[in-house]
Amino acid sequence: MSYKAAYEIRKNEAGALIEKLIADITSMPPLLKESLAYSLSNGGKRIRPVLFLECYKIFGGESLKNAGYFACAIECIHTYSLIHDDLPCMDNDDFRRGLPTNHKVYGEGLAVLAGDALLNLAYELCFKAIKLSGNDPRYIKAACRIAELSGGGGLIGGQSLDIKLTDVNVTPQALDYIYKHKTSDLIKAAMYSGAVLGGADDNALVLIEGFADNFGYAFQIQDDILDFKENKASLIKNYIDIFGLENAENEVGARINAAIKCLEQISADTSFLKAFAMSSIGRSV
Ligand code: GRG
C-alpha cells in the first residue's frame, strides 16, 4: 500500500471519531456548537490524532475503546489553538485552510468562547476516558502529560513568546523556545499519550518524545520555508530571517534524520511514522 493510501485510512479513522464527537455534543447552545464544529470539521490534516492512533497501535493498543477520547481531545486542543491564533489580538488572519477564520464567520466573542469550550471539552474527554478505564494509571499519566505540554510551559508558553517577538528581541534562543513549545509540544503530547495508552515502556516513550521534538521543529521550519517561497509577508521573524534559506533547509534535513534515528531504536513497527516524517518535508518514501 502506498504511503498516501495508508495516511488516508488513518485520517479517515480520526475524522470519523471527530464527527462522532461533534454529533454527540448536545449540551451547548446551538451557535456555540456550530462555531466550534466549523473549525473542527473544516479540512484539517488530522496530523495529531493520526499520530496518536499510530502510536497507540504500534505499541499494542488493540480496539480503540476509551483511547479514542484522547485522539479527539488532542484535536480539540489543536483546533482551539488555531481559532485563538487567528484572532485579531494574535495573528489576525482572515483565512485558514482556504476558508474564513472562525472569528470572521462568528465574530470575535464567539470565536474566543469556541476556543475556550474546545479546551474544556478536551479535558472533559480525558476525564471521561480515565473514568471509563477504571482509573487506569496509564490514562492518568497520558492526561497529565497532555496538560503539561499544552499549558504555560508548553504550547501556550511558546505562543506567549511568539506574539511578543519583534525585530529587536528576536534571538536564536527565543526562536528555539517558540519552535519547541508552540509547534512540537502538541505533536509530542499526541504521540506520547498514544504510546502510553498502547503500552509503550519508558525507554520507548523517551524515543517517541525525541522523534516528536525533532519532527515538530522540522515541521515548523518547513512551514517557514513554504511561507517564504510563497512570498507570504510575516510581521513575526522566523528561522529564515535569522539563519537564511539554505541553513533552514539543512536544519529541516538534520532534524528529520534525528527523528528517524529515534524511531530506529524502537522495537515496534515504525515504518508508517518514518514515511510520515519523510513525506511531510517532501522527501520521497
Ligand atoms: C493560541 C495557545 C495558542 C497557540 C497557537 C497553532 C498555533 C499556536 C499557531 C498557529 C501558527 C503556526 C504556524 C503554528 C505552528 C504549527 C502549525 C504549522 C500548525 C498548523 O498545523 P497543521 O498543519 O494544521 O496540522 P491543520 O490545518 O492541518 O489542522
PDB file of C-alpha atoms and ligand atoms in Angstrom:
ATOM      1  CA  MET A   1       0.000   0.000   0.000  1.00  0.00           C
ATOM      2  CA  SER A   2       1.271   3.486  -0.829  1.00  0.00           C
ATOM      3  CA  TYR A   3       2.095   5.893   1.976  1.00  0.00           C
ATOM      4  CA  LYS A   4      -0.660   8.217   0.723  1.00  0.00           C
ATOM      5  CA  ALA A   5      -3.281   5.467   0.953  1.00  0.00           C
ATOM      6  CA  ALA A   6      -2.027   4.468   4.420  1.00  0.00           C
ATOM      7  CA  TYR A   7      -2.320   8.089   5.575  1.00  0.00           C
ATOM      8  CA  GLU A   8      -5.848   8.405   4.161  1.00  0.00           C
ATOM      9  CA  ILE A   9      -7.016   5.329   6.094  1.00  0.00           C
ATOM     10  CA  ARG A  10      -5.689   6.772   9.341  1.00  0.00           C
ATOM     11  CA  LYS A  11      -7.015  10.251   8.577  1.00  0.00           C
ATOM     12  CA  ASN A  12     -10.482   8.844   7.878  1.00  0.00           C
ATOM     13  CA  GLU A  13     -10.417   6.936  11.153  1.00  0.00           C
ATOM     14  CA  ALA A  14      -9.502  10.135  13.018  1.00  0.00           C
ATOM     15  CA  GLY A  15     -12.101  12.120  11.047  1.00  0.00           C
ATOM     16  CA  ALA A  16     -14.850   9.644  11.946  1.00  0.00           C
ATOM     17  CA  LEU A  17     -14.003   9.992  15.653  1.00  0.00           C
ATOM     18  CA  ILE A  18     -14.223  13.791  15.383  1.00  0.00           C
ATOM     19  CA  GLU A  19     -17.528  13.681  13.505  1.00  0.00           C
ATOM     20  CA  LYS A  20     -18.976  11.377  16.177  1.00  0.00           C
ATOM     21  CA  LEU A  21     -17.707  13.708  18.861  1.00  0.00           C
ATOM     22  CA  ILE A  22     -19.481  16.647  17.216  1.00  0.00           C
ATOM     23  CA  ALA A  23     -22.694  14.663  16.766  1.00  0.00           C
ATOM     24  CA  ASP A  24     -22.627  13.683  20.448  1.00  0.00           C
ATOM     25  CA  ILE A  25     -22.447  17.293  21.706  1.00  0.00           C
ATOM     26  CA  THR A  26     -25.928  18.042  22.988  1.00  0.00           C
ATOM     27  CA  SER A  27     -25.284  20.318  25.927  1.00  0.00           C
ATOM     28  CA  MET A  28     -24.224  23.527  24.160  1.00  0.00           C
ATOM     29  CA  PRO A  29     -26.158  26.477  22.793  1.00  0.00           C
ATOM     30  CA  PRO A  30     -26.526  25.741  19.043  1.00  0.00           C
ATOM     31  CA  LEU A  31     -24.485  28.709  17.789  1.00  0.00           C
ATOM     32  CA  LEU A  32     -21.545  27.894  20.053  1.00  0.00           C
ATOM     33  CA  LYS A  33     -21.646  24.276  18.867  1.00  0.00           C
ATOM     34  CA  GLU A  34     -21.859  25.435  15.249  1.00  0.00           C
ATOM     35  CA  SER A  35     -18.864  27.699  15.733  1.00  0.00           C
ATOM     36  CA  LEU A  36     -16.591  25.045  17.204  1.00  0.00           C
ATOM     37  CA  ALA A  37     -17.843  22.403  14.759  1.00  0.00           C
ATOM     38  CA  TYR A  38     -16.996  24.807  11.896  1.00  0.00           C
ATOM     39  CA  SER A  39     -13.330  24.757  12.894  1.00  0.00           C
ATOM     40  CA  LEU A  40     -13.193  21.108  13.992  1.00  0.00           C
ATOM     41  CA  SER A  41     -14.665  19.816  10.720  1.00  0.00           C
ATOM     42  CA  ASN A  42     -13.036  22.071   8.191  1.00  0.00           C
ATOM     43  CA  GLY A  43     -10.319  20.350   6.238  1.00  0.00           C
ATOM     44  CA  GLY A  44      -7.535  19.837   8.779  1.00  0.00           C
ATOM     45  CA  LYS A  45      -4.933  17.203   8.005  1.00  0.00           C
ATOM     46  CA  ARG A  46      -5.612  15.486  11.371  1.00  0.00           C
ATOM     47  CA  ILE A  47      -1.885  15.015  11.892  1.00  0.00           C
ATOM     48  CA  ARG A  48      -2.078  14.843  15.675  1.00  0.00           C
ATOM     49  CA  PRO A  49      -4.882  12.264  16.039  1.00  0.00           C
ATOM     50  CA  VAL A  50      -3.282  10.222  13.239  1.00  0.00           C
ATOM     51  CA  LEU A  51      -0.010  10.198  15.196  1.00  0.00           C
ATOM     52  CA  PHE A  52      -1.878   9.374  18.399  1.00  0.00           C
ATOM     53  CA  LEU A  53      -3.650   6.405  16.767  1.00  0.00           C
ATOM     54  CA  GLU A  54      -0.472   5.130  15.143  1.00  0.00           C
ATOM     55  CA  CYS A  55       1.475   5.207  18.409  1.00  0.00           C
ATOM     56  CA  TYR A  56      -1.430   3.569  20.235  1.00  0.00           C
ATOM     57  CA  LYS A  57      -1.492   0.713  17.750  1.00  0.00           C
ATOM     58  CA  ILE A  58       2.214   0.053  17.247  1.00  0.00           C
ATOM     59  CA  PHE A  59       2.764  -0.339  20.976  1.00  0.00           C
ATOM     60  CA  GLY A  60      -0.028  -2.890  21.269  1.00  0.00           C
ATOM     61  CA  GLY A  61      -3.275  -0.942  21.714  1.00  0.00           C
ATOM     62  CA  GLU A  62      -5.979  -3.099  20.219  1.00  0.00           C
ATOM     63  CA  SER A  63      -9.554  -1.945  19.819  1.00  0.00           C
ATOM     64  CA  LEU A  64      -9.789   1.773  20.414  1.00  0.00           C
ATOM     65  CA  LYS A  65     -12.137   1.541  23.390  1.00  0.00           C
ATOM     66  CA  ASN A  66     -11.647   4.607  25.564  1.00  0.00           C
ATOM     67  CA  ALA A  67      -8.418   5.717  23.872  1.00  0.00           C
ATOM     68  CA  GLY A  68     -10.413   7.348  21.055  1.00  0.00           C
ATOM     69  CA  TYR A  69     -11.442  10.077  23.504  1.00  0.00           C
ATOM     70  CA  PHE A  70      -7.794  11.081  23.753  1.00  0.00           C
ATOM     71  CA  ALA A  71      -7.410  11.297  19.981  1.00  0.00           C
ATOM     72  CA  CYS A  72     -10.361  13.712  19.959  1.00  0.00           C
ATOM     73  CA  ALA A  73      -9.043  15.657  22.954  1.00  0.00           C
ATOM     74  CA  ILE A  74      -5.774  16.374  21.129  1.00  0.00           C
ATOM     75  CA  GLU A  75      -7.573  17.605  18.017  1.00  0.00           C
ATOM     76  CA  CYS A  76      -9.807  19.813  20.211  1.00  0.00           C
ATOM     77  CA  ILE A  77      -6.706  21.440  21.748  1.00  0.00           C
ATOM     78  CA  HIS A  78      -5.145  21.910  18.307  1.00  0.00           C
ATOM     79  CA  THR A  79      -8.362  23.458  16.952  1.00  0.00           C
ATOM     80  CA  TYR A  80      -8.738  25.832  19.890  1.00  0.00           C
ATOM     81  CA  SER A  81      -5.143  26.974  19.389  1.00  0.00           C
ATOM     82  CA  LEU A  82      -5.794  27.713  15.717  1.00  0.00           C
ATOM     83  CA  ILE A  83      -9.010  29.650  16.439  1.00  0.00           C
ATOM     84  CA  HIS A  84      -7.259  31.774  19.057  1.00  0.00           C
ATOM     85  CA  ASP A  85      -4.110  32.184  16.970  1.00  0.00           C
ATOM     86  CA  ASP A  86      -6.183  33.641  14.113  1.00  0.00           C
ATOM     87  CA  LEU A  87      -7.830  36.302  16.313  1.00  0.00           C
ATOM     88  CA  PRO A  88      -7.055  39.986  15.676  1.00  0.00           C
ATOM     89  CA  CYS A  89      -5.229  40.165  19.038  1.00  0.00           C
ATOM     90  CA  MET A  90      -2.838  37.423  17.904  1.00  0.00           C
ATOM     91  CA  ASP A  91      -2.004  36.669  14.259  1.00  0.00           C
ATOM     92  CA  ASN A  92      -5.040  38.454  12.806  1.00  0.00           C
ATOM     93  CA  ASP A  93      -5.743  36.056   9.957  1.00  0.00           C
ATOM     94  CA  ASP A  94      -8.860  36.218   7.790  1.00  0.00           C
ATOM     95  CA  PHE A  95      -8.420  32.801   6.204  1.00  0.00           C
ATOM     96  CA  ARG A  96      -7.433  29.346   7.360  1.00  0.00           C
ATOM     97  CA  ARG A  97      -7.476  26.241   5.190  1.00  0.00           C
ATOM     98  CA  GLY A  98      -8.832  28.454   2.399  1.00  0.00           C
ATOM     99  CA  LEU A  99     -11.939  29.399   4.383  1.00  0.00           C
ATOM    100  CA  PRO A 100     -12.802  32.441   6.523  1.00  0.00           C
ATOM    101  CA  THR A 101     -11.407  32.098  10.030  1.00  0.00           C
ATOM    102  CA  ASN A 102     -13.752  31.358  12.905  1.00  0.00           C
ATOM    103  CA  HIS A 103     -13.996  34.972  14.105  1.00  0.00           C
ATOM    104  CA  LYS A 104     -14.713  36.188  10.554  1.00  0.00           C
ATOM    105  CA  VAL A 105     -17.779  33.933  10.478  1.00  0.00           C
ATOM    106  CA  TYR A 106     -18.997  34.033  14.089  1.00  0.00           C
ATOM    107  CA  GLY A 107     -17.430  37.212  15.495  1.00  0.00           C
ATOM    108  CA  GLU A 108     -14.555  37.614  17.918  1.00  0.00           C
ATOM    109  CA  GLY A 109     -16.508  36.969  21.097  1.00  0.00           C
ATOM    110  CA  LEU A 110     -17.895  33.652  19.950  1.00  0.00           C
ATOM    111  CA  ALA A 111     -14.524  32.611  18.490  1.00  0.00           C
ATOM    112  CA  VAL A 112     -12.884  33.179  21.890  1.00  0.00           C
ATOM    113  CA  LEU A 113     -15.619  31.132  23.532  1.00  0.00           C
ATOM    114  CA  ALA A 114     -15.465  28.358  20.908  1.00  0.00           C
ATOM    115  CA  GLY A 115     -11.728  28.056  21.671  1.00  0.00           C
ATOM    116  CA  ASP A 116     -12.414  28.039  25.415  1.00  0.00           C
ATOM    117  CA  ALA A 117     -15.126  25.401  25.000  1.00  0.00           C
ATOM    118  CA  LEU A 118     -12.819  23.199  22.920  1.00  0.00           C
ATOM    119  CA  LEU A 119     -10.060  23.377  25.512  1.00  0.00           C
ATOM    120  CA  ASN A 120     -12.522  22.496  28.241  1.00  0.00           C
ATOM    121  CA  LEU A 121     -14.013  19.714  26.121  1.00  0.00           C
ATOM    122  CA  ALA A 122     -10.546  18.225  25.672  1.00  0.00           C
ATOM    123  CA  TYR A 123     -10.156  17.702  29.416  1.00  0.00           C
ATOM    124  CA  GLU A 124     -13.751  16.553  29.771  1.00  0.00           C
ATOM    125  CA  LEU A 125     -12.904  13.810  27.243  1.00  0.00           C
ATOM    126  CA  CYS A 126      -9.723  12.849  29.082  1.00  0.00           C
ATOM    127  CA  PHE A 127     -11.552  12.630  32.411  1.00  0.00           C
ATOM    128  CA  LYS A 128     -14.312  10.585  30.806  1.00  0.00           C
ATOM    129  CA  ALA A 129     -11.765   8.162  29.368  1.00  0.00           C
ATOM    130  CA  ILE A 130      -9.977   7.914  32.737  1.00  0.00           C
ATOM    131  CA  LYS A 131     -13.251   7.149  34.476  1.00  0.00           C
ATOM    132  CA  LEU A 132     -14.312   4.557  31.879  1.00  0.00           C
ATOM    133  CA  SER A 133     -10.892   2.893  32.123  1.00  0.00           C
ATOM    134  CA  GLY A 134     -11.424   2.392  35.868  1.00  0.00           C
ATOM    135  CA  ASN A 135      -8.718   4.960  36.712  1.00  0.00           C
ATOM    136  CA  ASP A 136      -6.064   3.082  34.733  1.00  0.00           C
ATOM    137  CA  PRO A 137      -2.743   4.765  35.716  1.00  0.00           C
ATOM    138  CA  ARG A 138      -1.702   4.911  32.051  1.00  0.00           C
ATOM    139  CA  TYR A 139      -4.726   7.080  31.272  1.00  0.00           C
ATOM    140  CA  ILE A 140      -3.874   9.397  34.151  1.00  0.00           C
ATOM    141  CA  LYS A 141      -0.219   9.579  33.027  1.00  0.00           C
ATOM    142  CA  ALA A 142      -1.292  10.437  29.463  1.00  0.00           C
ATOM    143  CA  ALA A 143      -3.720  13.141  30.583  1.00  0.00           C
ATOM    144  CA  CYS A 144      -1.105  14.748  32.870  1.00  0.00           C
ATOM    145  CA  ARG A 145       1.430  14.924  30.038  1.00  0.00           C
ATOM    146  CA  ILE A 146      -1.147  16.442  27.660  1.00  0.00           C
ATOM    147  CA  ALA A 147      -1.953  19.106  30.256  1.00  0.00           C
ATOM    148  CA  GLU A 148       1.738  19.918  30.822  1.00  0.00           C
ATOM    149  CA  LEU A 149       2.582  20.129  27.133  1.00  0.00           C
ATOM    150  CA  SER A 150      -0.461  22.272  26.298  1.00  0.00           C
ATOM    151  CA  GLY A 151      -0.035  24.725  29.158  1.00  0.00           C
ATOM    152  CA  GLY A 152       2.096  27.705  30.134  1.00  0.00           C
ATOM    153  CA  GLY A 153       5.282  25.626  29.973  1.00  0.00           C
ATOM    154  CA  GLY A 154       4.251  24.203  26.602  1.00  0.00           C
ATOM    155  CA  LEU A 155       2.028  25.326  23.733  1.00  0.00           C
ATOM    156  CA  ILE A 156       0.710  28.449  25.466  1.00  0.00           C
ATOM    157  CA  GLY A 157       4.198  29.393  26.697  1.00  0.00           C
ATOM    158  CA  GLY A 158       5.582  29.129  23.164  1.00  0.00           C
ATOM    159  CA  GLN A 159       2.754  31.229  21.794  1.00  0.00           C
ATOM    160  CA  SER A 160       3.275  33.848  24.531  1.00  0.00           C
ATOM    161  CA  LEU A 161       6.842  34.439  23.344  1.00  0.00           C
ATOM    162  CA  ASP A 162       5.814  34.332  19.709  1.00  0.00           C
ATOM    163  CA  ILE A 163       3.310  37.176  19.989  1.00  0.00           C
ATOM    164  CA  LYS A 164       5.930  39.364  21.703  1.00  0.00           C
ATOM    165  CA  LEU A 165       8.675  38.720  19.170  1.00  0.00           C
ATOM    166  CA  THR A 166       9.964  41.845  17.456  1.00  0.00           C
ATOM    167  CA  ASP A 167      12.893  42.801  15.229  1.00  0.00           C
ATOM    168  CA  VAL A 168      14.687  43.894  18.393  1.00  0.00           C
ATOM    169  CA  ASN A 169      14.231  40.958  20.737  1.00  0.00           C
ATOM    170  CA  VAL A 170      14.349  38.096  18.226  1.00  0.00           C
ATOM    171  CA  THR A 171      17.238  35.784  19.122  1.00  0.00           C
ATOM    172  CA  PRO A 172      18.099  32.199  18.182  1.00  0.00           C
ATOM    173  CA  GLN A 173      17.259  31.239  21.783  1.00  0.00           C
ATOM    174  CA  ALA A 174      13.814  32.832  21.645  1.00  0.00           C
ATOM    175  CA  LEU A 175      13.071  31.186  18.330  1.00  0.00           C
ATOM    176  CA  ASP A 176      14.261  27.844  19.676  1.00  0.00           C
ATOM    177  CA  TYR A 177      11.875  28.123  22.643  1.00  0.00           C
ATOM    178  CA  ILE A 178       8.978  29.067  20.377  1.00  0.00           C
ATOM    179  CA  TYR A 179       9.509  26.223  17.926  1.00  0.00           C
ATOM    180  CA  LYS A 180       9.945  23.659  20.677  1.00  0.00           C
ATOM    181  CA  HIS A 181       6.841  24.677  22.542  1.00  0.00           C
ATOM    182  CA  LYS A 182       4.420  26.286  20.108  1.00  0.00           C
ATOM    183  CA  THR A 183       4.819  23.604  17.488  1.00  0.00           C
ATOM    184  CA  SER A 184       6.483  20.477  18.852  1.00  0.00           C
ATOM    185  CA  ASP A 185       4.745  20.147  22.190  1.00  0.00           C
ATOM    186  CA  LEU A 186       1.276  19.266  20.937  1.00  0.00           C
ATOM    187  CA  ILE A 187       2.700  16.752  18.475  1.00  0.00           C
ATOM    188  CA  LYS A 188       4.652  15.328  21.403  1.00  0.00           C
ATOM    189  CA  ALA A 189       1.502  15.210  23.543  1.00  0.00           C
ATOM    190  CA  ALA A 190      -0.329  13.284  20.818  1.00  0.00           C
ATOM    191  CA  MET A 191       2.445  10.727  20.326  1.00  0.00           C
ATOM    192  CA  TYR A 192       3.298  10.315  23.989  1.00  0.00           C
ATOM    193  CA  SER A 193      -0.316   9.783  25.028  1.00  0.00           C
ATOM    194  CA  GLY A 194      -0.971   7.295  22.216  1.00  0.00           C
ATOM    195  CA  ALA A 195       2.189   5.386  23.110  1.00  0.00           C
ATOM    196  CA  VAL A 196       1.423   5.323  26.863  1.00  0.00           C
ATOM    197  CA  LEU A 197      -2.121   4.066  26.318  1.00  0.00           C
ATOM    198  CA  GLY A 198      -0.875   1.495  23.823  1.00  0.00           C
ATOM    199  CA  GLY A 199       1.550   0.099  26.394  1.00  0.00           C
ATOM    200  CA  ALA A 200       4.969   1.592  25.492  1.00  0.00           C
ATOM    201  CA  ASP A 201       7.706   1.255  28.112  1.00  0.00           C
ATOM    202  CA  ASP A 202       9.676   4.218  29.500  1.00  0.00           C
ATOM    203  CA  ASN A 203      12.567   3.792  27.066  1.00  0.00           C
ATOM    204  CA  ALA A 204      10.220   3.831  24.065  1.00  0.00           C
ATOM    205  CA  LEU A 205       8.437   6.890  25.482  1.00  0.00           C
ATOM    206  CA  VAL A 206      11.707   8.833  25.603  1.00  0.00           C
ATOM    207  CA  LEU A 207      12.399   7.880  21.989  1.00  0.00           C
ATOM    208  CA  ILE A 208       8.874   8.809  20.876  1.00  0.00           C
ATOM    209  CA  GLU A 209       9.308  12.204  22.524  1.00  0.00           C
ATOM    210  CA  GLY A 210      12.686  12.558  20.788  1.00  0.00           C
ATOM    211  CA  PHE A 211      11.035  11.861  17.454  1.00  0.00           C
ATOM    212  CA  ALA A 212       8.260  14.377  18.136  1.00  0.00           C
ATOM    213  CA  ASP A 213      10.701  17.111  19.253  1.00  0.00           C
ATOM    214  CA  ASN A 214      12.751  16.797  16.096  1.00  0.00           C
ATOM    215  CA  PHE A 215       9.860  16.266  13.740  1.00  0.00           C
ATOM    216  CA  GLY A 216       7.895  19.208  15.211  1.00  0.00           C
ATOM    217  CA  TYR A 217      10.880  21.509  14.847  1.00  0.00           C
ATOM    218  CA  ALA A 218      11.420  20.452  11.237  1.00  0.00           C
ATOM    219  CA  PHE A 219       7.683  20.824  10.541  1.00  0.00           C
ATOM    220  CA  GLN A 220       7.763  24.437  11.757  1.00  0.00           C
ATOM    221  CA  ILE A 221      10.875  25.390   9.766  1.00  0.00           C
ATOM    222  CA  GLN A 222       9.339  23.717   6.722  1.00  0.00           C
ATOM    223  CA  ASP A 223       6.237  25.891   7.287  1.00  0.00           C
ATOM    224  CA  ASP A 224       8.525  28.961   7.332  1.00  0.00           C
ATOM    225  CA  ILE A 225      10.187  27.800   4.106  1.00  0.00           C
ATOM    226  CA  LEU A 226       6.811  27.375   2.381  1.00  0.00           C
ATOM    227  CA  ASP A 227       5.712  30.842   3.534  1.00  0.00           C
ATOM    228  CA  PHE A 228       8.996  32.281   2.275  1.00  0.00           C
ATOM    229  CA  LYS A 229       8.645  30.599  -1.112  1.00  0.00           C
ATOM    230  CA  GLU A 230       5.042  31.773  -1.422  1.00  0.00           C
ATOM    231  CA  ASN A 231       6.240  35.288  -0.511  1.00  0.00           C
ATOM    232  CA  LYS A 232       3.868  35.405   2.435  1.00  0.00           C
ATOM    233  CA  ALA A 233       4.711  38.516   4.407  1.00  0.00           C
ATOM    234  CA  SER A 234       5.071  37.876   8.116  1.00  0.00           C
ATOM    235  CA  LEU A 235       5.353  40.539  10.771  1.00  0.00           C
ATOM    236  CA  ILE A 236       6.900  37.954  13.011  1.00  0.00           C
ATOM    237  CA  LYS A 237      10.506  36.986  12.403  1.00  0.00           C
ATOM    238  CA  ASN A 238      11.176  33.363  11.636  1.00  0.00           C
ATOM    239  CA  TYR A 239      14.034  30.912  11.142  1.00  0.00           C
ATOM    240  CA  ILE A 240      14.822  32.108   7.616  1.00  0.00           C
ATOM    241  CA  ASP A 241      15.114  35.759   8.684  1.00  0.00           C
ATOM    242  CA  ILE A 242      17.779  34.758  11.189  1.00  0.00           C
ATOM    243  CA  PHE A 243      19.626  31.876   9.543  1.00  0.00           C
ATOM    244  CA  GLY A 244      18.807  32.155   5.810  1.00  0.00           C
ATOM    245  CA  LEU A 245      17.063  29.721   3.446  1.00  0.00           C
ATOM    246  CA  GLU A 246      19.960  27.321   2.924  1.00  0.00           C
ATOM    247  CA  ASN A 247      20.565  26.840   6.643  1.00  0.00           C
ATOM    248  CA  ALA A 248      16.829  26.418   7.154  1.00  0.00           C
ATOM    249  CA  GLU A 249      16.679  23.651   4.557  1.00  0.00           C
ATOM    250  CA  ASN A 250      19.720  21.929   6.060  1.00  0.00           C
ATOM    251  CA  GLU A 251      18.220  22.136   9.526  1.00  0.00           C
ATOM    252  CA  VAL A 252      14.999  20.507   8.336  1.00  0.00           C
ATOM    253  CA  GLY A 253      17.004  17.617   6.859  1.00  0.00           C
ATOM    254  CA  ALA A 254      19.105  17.230  10.010  1.00  0.00           C
ATOM    255  CA  ARG A 255      16.051  17.256  12.286  1.00  0.00           C
ATOM    256  CA  ILE A 256      14.224  14.685  10.185  1.00  0.00           C
ATOM    257  CA  ASN A 257      17.297  12.444  10.237  1.00  0.00           C
ATOM    258  CA  ALA A 258      17.489  12.807  14.020  1.00  0.00           C
ATOM    259  CA  ALA A 259      13.772  11.998  14.295  1.00  0.00           C
ATOM    260  CA  ILE A 260      14.230   8.856  12.205  1.00  0.00           C
ATOM    261  CA  LYS A 261      17.219   7.800  14.335  1.00  0.00           C
ATOM    262  CA  CYS A 262      14.905   7.802  17.351  1.00  0.00           C
ATOM    263  CA  LEU A 263      12.469   5.524  15.517  1.00  0.00           C
ATOM    264  CA  GLU A 264      15.256   3.112  14.566  1.00  0.00           C
ATOM    265  CA  GLN A 265      15.857   2.404  18.268  1.00  0.00           C
ATOM    266  CA  ILE A 266      12.252   1.387  18.879  1.00  0.00           C
ATOM    267  CA  SER A 267      11.429  -2.298  18.513  1.00  0.00           C
ATOM    268  CA  ALA A 268       7.811  -1.705  17.360  1.00  0.00           C
ATOM    269  CA  ASP A 269       6.886  -1.286  13.667  1.00  0.00           C
ATOM    270  CA  THR A 270       7.615   2.377  12.986  1.00  0.00           C
ATOM    271  CA  SER A 271       7.512   2.202   9.177  1.00  0.00           C
ATOM    272  CA  PHE A 272       4.453   4.460   8.855  1.00  0.00           C
ATOM    273  CA  LEU A 273       5.964   7.061  11.216  1.00  0.00           C
ATOM    274  CA  LYS A 274       9.168   7.055   9.201  1.00  0.00           C
ATOM    275  CA  ALA A 275       7.261   7.537   5.934  1.00  0.00           C
ATOM    276  CA  PHE A 276       5.172  10.258   7.581  1.00  0.00           C
ATOM    277  CA  ALA A 277       8.296  12.179   8.644  1.00  0.00           C
ATOM    278  CA  MET A 278       9.895  11.923   5.205  1.00  0.00           C
ATOM    279  CA  SER A 279       6.793  12.814   3.224  1.00  0.00           C
ATOM    280  CA  SER A 280       5.909  15.791   5.392  1.00  0.00           C
ATOM    281  CA  ILE A 281       9.092  17.514   4.258  1.00  0.00           C
ATOM    282  CA  GLY A 282       8.575  16.459   0.669  1.00  0.00           C
ATOM    283  CA  ARG A 283      11.089  13.608   0.594  1.00  0.00           C
ATOM    284  CA  SER A 284      10.018  10.562  -1.377  1.00  0.00           C
ATOM    285  CA  VAL A 285       9.150   7.490   0.677  1.00  0.00           C
TER     286      VAL A 285
HETATM  287  C1  GRG B   1      -3.259  30.258  20.777  1.00  0.00           C
HETATM  288  C2  GRG B   1      -2.188  28.926  22.635  1.00  0.00           C
HETATM  289  C3  GRG B   1      -2.248  29.270  21.222  1.00  0.00           C
HETATM  290  C4  GRG B   1      -1.388  28.699  20.385  1.00  0.00           C
HETATM  291  C5  GRG B   1      -1.372  28.909  18.944  1.00  0.00           C
HETATM  292  C6  GRG B   1      -1.353  26.751  16.475  1.00  0.00           C
HETATM  293  C7  GRG B   1      -0.562  27.916  16.879  1.00  0.00           C
HETATM  294  C8  GRG B   1      -0.248  28.135  18.322  1.00  0.00           C
HETATM  295  C9  GRG B   1      -0.187  28.780  15.967  1.00  0.00           C
HETATM  296  C10 GRG B   1      -0.557  28.625  14.530  1.00  0.00           C
HETATM  297  C11 GRG B   1       0.526  29.103  13.688  1.00  0.00           C
HETATM  298  C12 GRG B   1       1.566  28.060  13.416  1.00  0.00           C
HETATM  299  C13 GRG B   1       2.349  28.256  12.172  1.00  0.00           C
HETATM  300  C14 GRG B   1       1.794  27.051  14.219  1.00  0.00           C
HETATM  301  C15 GRG B   1       2.805  26.033  14.006  1.00  0.00           C
HETATM  302  C16 GRG B   1       2.195  24.723  13.915  1.00  0.00           C
HETATM  303  C17 GRG B   1       1.420  24.573  12.691  1.00  0.00           C
HETATM  304  C18 GRG B   1       2.133  24.523  11.383  1.00  0.00           C
HETATM  305  C19 GRG B   1       0.128  24.467  12.840  1.00  0.00           C
HETATM  306  C20 GRG B   1      -0.780  24.081  11.785  1.00  0.00           C
HETATM  307  O1  GRG B   1      -0.922  22.702  11.978  1.00  0.00           O
HETATM  308  P1  GRG B   1      -1.471  21.745  10.851  1.00  0.00           P
HETATM  309  O2  GRG B   1      -0.696  21.963   9.595  1.00  0.00           O
HETATM  310  O3  GRG B   1      -2.945  22.315  10.669  1.00  0.00           O
HETATM  311  O4  GRG B   1      -1.510  20.386  11.420  1.00  0.00           O
HETATM  312  P2  GRG B   1      -4.240  21.645  10.039  1.00  0.00           P
HETATM  313  O5  GRG B   1      -4.914  22.772   9.305  1.00  0.00           O
HETATM  314  O6  GRG B   1      -3.849  20.531   9.114  1.00  0.00           O
HETATM  315  O7  GRG B   1      -5.049  21.159  11.186  1.00  0.00           O
END
